[in-house]
């Protein structure tokens, strides 16, 4: 990987600043295990079987790289551009993906302004990342990256969700509220609710091809394709 170990220049800032995940990087995996056990990783990886033919992927906000490392492991032909605004998270990602280092290109950048390389890729993955953006930012991102994805490419999303019904009202909503408050304290995240990414993807010209839910709908994984 050609990127510097600790980039000297921080990613360009936009209207709302990027949350600071650096100090969580080493603990992140453990925090996740202590709260949700294996379910987030199951959610991230639930469509791996469907994207086996992909050869060039962009992973936005992949954090410590557990999805990227797993994808590189099971798909020996894929190359990944991993984009994150946390240098420490990118370092963790590089460590995890080290056996496949030649196929990972790490970019210390704000995904809201990062320019995807040519030619178009055939996979974009955003796992528990779109919830760090406002609805307007998700709309802008999906419109902008539509052209970065080949006609047969996939957009893979994992997110928290608040399902209809009593479980949604009494369990999922408080859990999501608690997570947003915790990340506001820990990282300075200013977003307060999960954006309607499905509406944004639809408006940008994508169609949903698959949806799986976990923990009674608190977690969802979706597979989208261009119309
Ligand atoms: C909640 S964590 C999710 C990490 C990982 N995708 C996962 O599934 O657990 C959000 C990640 O997105 C990164 N991030 C947040 N806003 C960003 C932005 N505007 N541009 C790039 N990365 C960003 C954070 O640094 C962090 O690594």
mmCIF file of C-alpha atoms and ligand atoms in Angstrom:
data_model
loop_
_atom_site.group_PDB
_atom_site.id
_atom_site.type_symbol
_atom_site.label_atom_id
_atom_site.label_comp_id
_atom_site.label_asym_id
_atom_site.label_seq_id
_atom_site.Cartn_x
_atom_site.Cartn_y
_atom_site.Cartn_z
ATOM 1 C CA UNK A 1 0.000 0.000 0.000
ATOM 2 C CA UNK A 2 1.396 3.343 -0.999
ATOM 3 C CA UNK A 3 -0.391 5.476 1.571
ATOM 4 C CA UNK A 4 1.548 7.098 4.411
ATOM 5 C CA UNK A 5 1.281 5.459 7.847
ATOM 6 C CA UNK A 6 -0.044 8.652 9.453
ATOM 7 C CA UNK A 7 -1.249 11.151 6.855
ATOM 8 C CA UNK A 8 -0.102 14.688 7.530
ATOM 9 C CA UNK A 9 -3.187 16.377 6.135
ATOM 10 C CA UNK A 10 -6.633 15.732 7.582
ATOM 11 C CA UNK A 11 -9.495 15.026 5.182
ATOM 12 C CA UNK A 12 -11.256 18.075 3.825
ATOM 13 C CA UNK A 13 -14.045 19.133 6.195
ATOM 14 C CA UNK A 14 -17.590 19.870 5.087
ATOM 15 C CA UNK A 15 -20.506 21.690 6.719
ATOM 16 C CA UNK A 16 -20.728 19.119 9.456
ATOM 17 C CA UNK A 17 -17.379 17.861 10.680
ATOM 18 C CA UNK A 18 -16.338 14.250 10.375
ATOM 19 C CA UNK A 19 -16.743 12.324 13.647
ATOM 20 C CA UNK A 20 -13.438 11.438 15.351
ATOM 21 C CA UNK A 21 -13.215 7.653 15.570
ATOM 22 C CA UNK A 22 -9.442 7.510 16.182
ATOM 23 C CA UNK A 23 -9.576 6.875 19.887
ATOM 24 C CA UNK A 24 -12.108 4.068 19.443
ATOM 25 C CA UNK A 25 -10.118 2.171 16.816
ATOM 26 C CA UNK A 26 -8.457 -0.342 19.156
ATOM 27 C CA UNK A 27 -11.593 -0.902 21.247
ATOM 28 C CA UNK A 28 -14.131 -0.852 18.463
ATOM 29 C CA UNK A 29 -14.224 -4.577 17.803
ATOM 30 C CA UNK A 30 -14.579 -5.352 21.541
ATOM 31 C CA UNK A 31 -17.266 -2.726 22.043
ATOM 32 C CA UNK A 32 -19.195 -4.346 19.239
ATOM 33 C CA UNK A 33 -18.812 -7.861 20.646
ATOM 34 C CA UNK A 34 -19.884 -6.781 24.111
ATOM 35 C CA UNK A 35 -23.053 -5.141 22.795
ATOM 36 C CA UNK A 36 -24.180 -7.085 19.720
ATOM 37 C CA UNK A 37 -22.062 -10.242 19.758
ATOM 38 C CA UNK A 38 -21.556 -11.664 16.251
ATOM 39 C CA UNK A 39 -24.645 -10.007 14.730
ATOM 40 C CA UNK A 40 -23.117 -6.922 13.133
ATOM 41 C CA UNK A 41 -20.489 -8.987 11.348
ATOM 42 C CA UNK A 42 -23.150 -11.495 10.242
ATOM 43 C CA UNK A 43 -25.142 -8.587 8.894
ATOM 44 C CA UNK A 44 -22.143 -7.085 7.028
ATOM 45 C CA UNK A 45 -21.233 -10.423 5.469
ATOM 46 C CA UNK A 46 -24.718 -11.725 4.714
ATOM 47 C CA UNK A 47 -24.553 -10.995 0.968
ATOM 48 C CA UNK A 48 -20.979 -12.137 0.398
ATOM 49 C CA UNK A 49 -22.299 -15.137 -1.545
ATOM 50 C CA UNK A 50 -24.041 -12.833 -4.043
ATOM 51 C CA UNK A 51 -21.037 -10.603 -4.774
ATOM 52 C CA UNK A 52 -18.505 -13.329 -5.500
ATOM 53 C CA UNK A 53 -17.959 -12.128 -9.090
ATOM 54 C CA UNK A 54 -16.976 -8.589 -8.098
ATOM 55 C CA UNK A 55 -13.453 -7.562 -9.046
ATOM 56 C CA UNK A 56 -13.144 -3.967 -7.870
ATOM 57 C CA UNK A 57 -14.800 -2.629 -4.741
ATOM 58 C CA UNK A 58 -15.056 0.625 -2.835
ATOM 59 C CA UNK A 59 -15.682 0.330 0.903
ATOM 60 C CA UNK A 60 -16.678 3.619 2.519
ATOM 61 C CA UNK A 61 -16.198 4.127 6.264
ATOM 62 C CA UNK A 62 -15.094 0.535 6.807
ATOM 63 C CA UNK A 63 -13.593 1.317 10.186
ATOM 64 C CA UNK A 64 -11.265 -1.409 11.413
ATOM 65 C CA UNK A 65 -11.749 -3.432 8.253
ATOM 66 C CA UNK A 66 -13.462 -6.612 9.331
ATOM 67 C CA UNK A 67 -15.688 -6.638 6.241
ATOM 68 C CA UNK A 68 -12.811 -5.771 3.900
ATOM 69 C CA UNK A 69 -10.574 -8.479 5.382
ATOM 70 C CA UNK A 70 -13.305 -11.104 5.032
ATOM 71 C CA UNK A 71 -14.115 -10.056 1.463
ATOM 72 C CA UNK A 72 -10.429 -10.221 0.458
ATOM 73 C CA UNK A 73 -10.148 -13.643 2.080
ATOM 74 C CA UNK A 74 -13.058 -15.246 0.256
ATOM 75 C CA UNK A 75 -12.628 -13.435 -3.074
ATOM 76 C CA UNK A 76 -8.999 -13.784 -4.218
ATOM 77 C CA UNK A 77 -9.585 -11.678 -7.354
ATOM 78 C CA UNK A 78 -11.069 -8.523 -5.829
ATOM 79 C CA UNK A 79 -9.202 -5.232 -5.237
ATOM 80 C CA UNK A 80 -10.536 -2.786 -2.677
ATOM 81 C CA UNK A 81 -10.369 0.974 -2.278
ATOM 82 C CA UNK A 82 -11.083 1.548 1.422
ATOM 83 C CA UNK A 83 -11.984 5.103 2.432
ATOM 84 C CA UNK A 84 -12.129 6.340 6.009
ATOM 85 C CA UNK A 85 -11.751 9.664 7.806
ATOM 86 C CA UNK A 86 -9.998 8.022 10.772
ATOM 87 C CA UNK A 87 -6.274 7.350 10.378
ATOM 88 C CA UNK A 88 -6.316 4.922 13.316
ATOM 89 C CA UNK A 89 -9.211 2.954 11.840
ATOM 90 C CA UNK A 90 -7.331 2.749 8.532
ATOM 91 C CA UNK A 91 -4.244 1.459 10.337
ATOM 92 C CA UNK A 92 -6.376 -1.246 11.966
ATOM 93 C CA UNK A 93 -7.862 -2.072 8.572
ATOM 94 C CA UNK A 94 -4.404 -2.390 7.018
ATOM 95 C CA UNK A 95 -3.254 -4.695 9.826
ATOM 96 C CA UNK A 96 -6.300 -6.893 9.405
ATOM 97 C CA UNK A 97 -5.984 -7.011 5.617
ATOM 98 C CA UNK A 98 -2.194 -7.454 5.706
ATOM 99 C CA UNK A 99 -2.191 -10.950 4.110
ATOM 100 C CA UNK A 100 -3.804 -9.336 1.043
ATOM 101 C CA UNK A 101 -2.014 -5.978 1.262
ATOM 102 C CA UNK A 102 -1.382 -5.756 -2.485
ATOM 103 C CA UNK A 103 -5.141 -5.709 -3.119
ATOM 104 C CA UNK A 104 -6.093 -2.959 -0.645
ATOM 105 C CA UNK A 105 -5.716 0.748 -1.330
ATOM 106 C CA UNK A 106 -6.417 2.762 1.801
ATOM 107 C CA UNK A 107 -7.569 6.371 1.415
ATOM 108 C CA UNK A 108 -7.568 8.750 4.362
ATOM 109 C CA UNK A 109 -10.361 10.958 3.145
ATOM 110 C CA UNK A 110 -13.825 12.289 3.723
ATOM 111 C CA UNK A 111 -16.125 10.016 1.742
ATOM 112 C CA UNK A 112 -18.402 12.982 1.043
ATOM 113 C CA UNK A 113 -15.790 14.545 -1.223
ATOM 114 C CA UNK A 114 -13.525 11.628 -2.183
ATOM 115 C CA UNK A 115 -13.242 11.084 -5.933
ATOM 116 C CA UNK A 116 -13.610 7.447 -6.949
ATOM 117 C CA UNK A 117 -10.915 6.250 -9.374
ATOM 118 C CA UNK A 118 -11.569 5.142 -12.949
ATOM 119 C CA UNK A 119 -12.667 2.698 -14.285
ATOM 120 C CA UNK A 120 -16.021 2.162 -12.547
ATOM 121 C CA UNK A 121 -16.019 -0.463 -9.806
ATOM 122 C CA UNK A 122 -18.538 -3.287 -9.460
ATOM 123 C CA UNK A 123 -19.120 -3.026 -5.709
ATOM 124 C CA UNK A 124 -19.722 -0.221 -3.235
ATOM 125 C CA UNK A 125 -20.135 -1.237 0.403
ATOM 126 C CA UNK A 126 -21.317 0.992 3.243
ATOM 127 C CA UNK A 127 -21.707 -0.854 6.535
ATOM 128 C CA UNK A 128 -22.967 1.188 9.477
ATOM 129 C CA UNK A 129 -21.520 4.240 7.758
ATOM 130 C CA UNK A 130 -24.456 6.046 6.122
ATOM 131 C CA UNK A 131 -25.791 6.618 9.646
ATOM 132 C CA UNK A 132 -22.855 9.030 10.172
ATOM 133 C CA UNK A 133 -24.258 11.273 7.403
ATOM 134 C CA UNK A 134 -27.266 13.525 7.110
ATOM 135 C CA UNK A 135 -30.048 12.658 4.711
ATOM 136 C CA UNK A 136 -28.898 15.390 2.301
ATOM 137 C CA UNK A 137 -25.344 14.021 2.416
ATOM 138 C CA UNK A 138 -26.535 10.480 1.697
ATOM 139 C CA UNK A 139 -28.513 11.778 -1.261
ATOM 140 C CA UNK A 140 -25.498 13.669 -2.614
ATOM 141 C CA UNK A 141 -23.218 10.648 -2.082
ATOM 142 C CA UNK A 142 -25.517 8.174 -3.823
ATOM 143 C CA UNK A 143 -26.018 10.540 -6.778
ATOM 144 C CA UNK A 144 -22.290 11.170 -7.084
ATOM 145 C CA UNK A 145 -21.239 7.527 -6.820
ATOM 146 C CA UNK A 146 -23.879 6.275 -9.254
ATOM 147 C CA UNK A 147 -21.387 6.974 -12.050
ATOM 148 C CA UNK A 148 -18.555 5.244 -10.167
ATOM 149 C CA UNK A 149 -20.391 1.907 -10.294
ATOM 150 C CA UNK A 150 -20.519 -0.263 -13.420
ATOM 151 C CA UNK A 151 -23.932 -1.091 -14.889
ATOM 152 C CA UNK A 152 -23.897 -4.567 -13.322
ATOM 153 C CA UNK A 153 -22.403 -3.387 -10.033
ATOM 154 C CA UNK A 154 -23.848 -3.709 -6.519
ATOM 155 C CA UNK A 155 -24.262 -1.315 -3.619
ATOM 156 C CA UNK A 156 -24.267 -3.197 -0.341
ATOM 157 C CA UNK A 157 -25.633 -1.514 2.797
ATOM 158 C CA UNK A 158 -25.831 -2.568 6.443
ATOM 159 C CA UNK A 159 -27.656 -0.341 8.886
ATOM 160 C CA UNK A 160 -29.572 -0.101 12.093
ATOM 161 C CA UNK A 161 -33.313 0.132 11.602
ATOM 162 C CA UNK A 162 -36.429 0.722 13.664
ATOM 163 C CA UNK A 163 -39.008 -1.881 12.617
ATOM 164 C CA UNK A 164 -42.762 -1.364 12.894
ATOM 165 C CA UNK A 165 -44.500 -2.586 16.025
ATOM 166 C CA UNK A 166 -43.844 -2.949 19.737
ATOM 167 C CA UNK A 167 -40.272 -4.227 19.360
ATOM 168 C CA UNK A 168 -39.420 -1.219 17.220
ATOM 169 C CA UNK A 169 -41.078 1.226 19.580
ATOM 170 C CA UNK A 170 -39.845 -0.170 22.899
ATOM 171 C CA UNK A 171 -36.523 -1.757 22.018
ATOM 172 C CA UNK A 172 -35.070 -0.698 18.654
ATOM 173 C CA UNK A 173 -35.842 3.016 18.977
ATOM 174 C CA UNK A 174 -34.232 3.357 22.445
ATOM 175 C CA UNK A 175 -31.219 1.288 21.316
ATOM 176 C CA UNK A 176 -30.656 3.508 18.268
ATOM 177 C CA UNK A 177 -31.166 6.629 20.398
ATOM 178 C CA UNK A 178 -28.607 5.322 22.928
ATOM 179 C CA UNK A 179 -26.083 4.524 20.179
ATOM 180 C CA UNK A 180 -26.379 8.014 18.688
ATOM 181 C CA UNK A 181 -25.951 9.639 22.119
ATOM 182 C CA UNK A 182 -22.946 7.421 22.892
ATOM 183 C CA UNK A 183 -21.217 8.174 19.594
ATOM 184 C CA UNK A 184 -21.987 11.878 20.012
ATOM 185 C CA UNK A 185 -20.074 11.763 23.305
ATOM 186 C CA UNK A 186 -17.269 9.516 22.105
ATOM 187 C CA UNK A 187 -16.662 10.887 18.603
ATOM 188 C CA UNK A 188 -18.489 14.210 18.326
ATOM 189 C CA UNK A 189 -20.973 12.763 15.820
ATOM 190 C CA UNK A 190 -23.640 15.393 15.186
ATOM 191 C CA UNK A 191 -26.131 13.290 13.195
ATOM 192 C CA UNK A 192 -29.035 12.070 15.364
ATOM 193 C CA UNK A 193 -31.085 9.646 13.269
ATOM 194 C CA UNK A 194 -30.589 7.005 10.610
ATOM 195 C CA UNK A 195 -31.104 8.681 7.220
ATOM 196 C CA UNK A 196 -33.568 7.263 4.736
ATOM 197 C CA UNK A 197 -30.845 5.685 2.614
ATOM 198 C CA UNK A 198 -33.360 3.559 0.675
ATOM 199 C CA UNK A 199 -35.110 6.683 -0.628
ATOM 200 C CA UNK A 200 -31.731 8.191 -1.513
ATOM 201 C CA UNK A 201 -30.593 5.092 -3.406
ATOM 202 C CA UNK A 202 -33.917 4.896 -5.244
ATOM 203 C CA UNK A 203 -33.741 8.572 -6.199
ATOM 204 C CA UNK A 204 -30.185 8.067 -7.463
ATOM 205 C CA UNK A 205 -31.320 5.261 -9.802
ATOM 206 C CA UNK A 206 -30.815 2.071 -7.809
ATOM 207 C CA UNK A 207 -33.232 -0.824 -7.192
ATOM 208 C CA UNK A 208 -33.207 -3.044 -4.150
ATOM 209 C CA UNK A 209 -32.482 -6.681 -5.027
ATOM 210 C CA UNK A 210 -32.275 -8.208 -1.572
ATOM 211 C CA UNK A 211 -32.976 -7.490 2.077
ATOM 212 C CA UNK A 212 -32.118 -9.491 5.180
ATOM 213 C CA UNK A 213 -32.822 -8.573 8.740
ATOM 214 C CA UNK A 214 -31.259 -9.616 12.038
ATOM 215 C CA UNK A 215 -32.171 -9.198 15.691
ATOM 216 C CA UNK A 216 -35.874 -8.847 14.837
ATOM 217 C CA UNK A 217 -35.236 -6.066 12.353
ATOM 218 C CA UNK A 218 -32.850 -3.953 14.419
ATOM 219 C CA UNK A 219 -30.150 -4.705 11.819
ATOM 220 C CA UNK A 220 -30.701 -4.850 8.092
ATOM 221 C CA UNK A 221 -28.508 -5.731 5.150
ATOM 222 C CA UNK A 222 -29.586 -4.691 1.667
ATOM 223 C CA UNK A 223 -28.263 -5.362 -1.810
ATOM 224 C CA UNK A 224 -28.935 -2.695 -4.462
ATOM 225 C CA UNK A 225 -28.281 -2.569 -8.207
ATOM 226 C CA UNK A 226 -28.564 0.108 -10.842
ATOM 227 C CA UNK A 227 -32.019 0.299 -12.462
HETATM 228 C C1 LIG B 1 -19.825 3.598 12.939
HETATM 229 S S1 LIG B 1 -18.269 3.318 12.213
HETATM 230 C C2 LIG B 1 -18.616 1.914 11.206
HETATM 231 C C3 LIG B 1 -17.384 1.179 10.855
HETATM 232 C C4 LIG B 1 -17.586 -0.101 10.035
HETATM 233 N N1 LIG B 1 -18.079 0.186 8.701
HETATM 234 C C5 LIG B 1 -18.496 -1.074 10.692
HETATM 235 O O1 LIG B 1 -19.258 -1.719 9.997
HETATM 236 O O2 LIG B 1 -18.441 -1.224 11.905
HETATM 237 C C6 LIG B 1 -18.204 4.604 11.037
HETATM 238 C C7 LIG B 1 -16.870 4.686 10.304
HETATM 239 O O3 LIG B 1 -17.026 5.663 9.275
HETATM 240 C C8 LIG B 1 -15.959 6.589 9.336
HETATM 241 N N2 LIG B 1 -16.510 7.872 8.886
HETATM 242 C C9 LIG B 1 -17.469 8.635 9.467
HETATM 243 N N3 LIG B 1 -17.743 9.712 8.711
HETATM 244 C C10 LIG B 1 -16.923 9.633 7.632
HETATM 245 C C11 LIG B 1 -16.744 10.424 6.470
HETATM 246 N N4 LIG B 1 -17.457 11.532 6.265
HETATM 247 N N5 LIG B 1 -15.840 10.018 5.550
HETATM 248 C C12 LIG B 1 -15.117 8.879 5.725
HETATM 249 N N6 LIG B 1 -15.250 8.086 6.806
HETATM 250 C C13 LIG B 1 -16.136 8.447 7.744
HETATM 251 C C14 LIG B 1 -15.499 6.605 10.783
HETATM 252 O O4 LIG B 1 -14.160 7.034 10.902
HETATM 253 C C15 LIG B 1 -15.699 5.145 11.165
HETATM 254 O O5 LIG B 1 -14.559 4.371 10.869
#
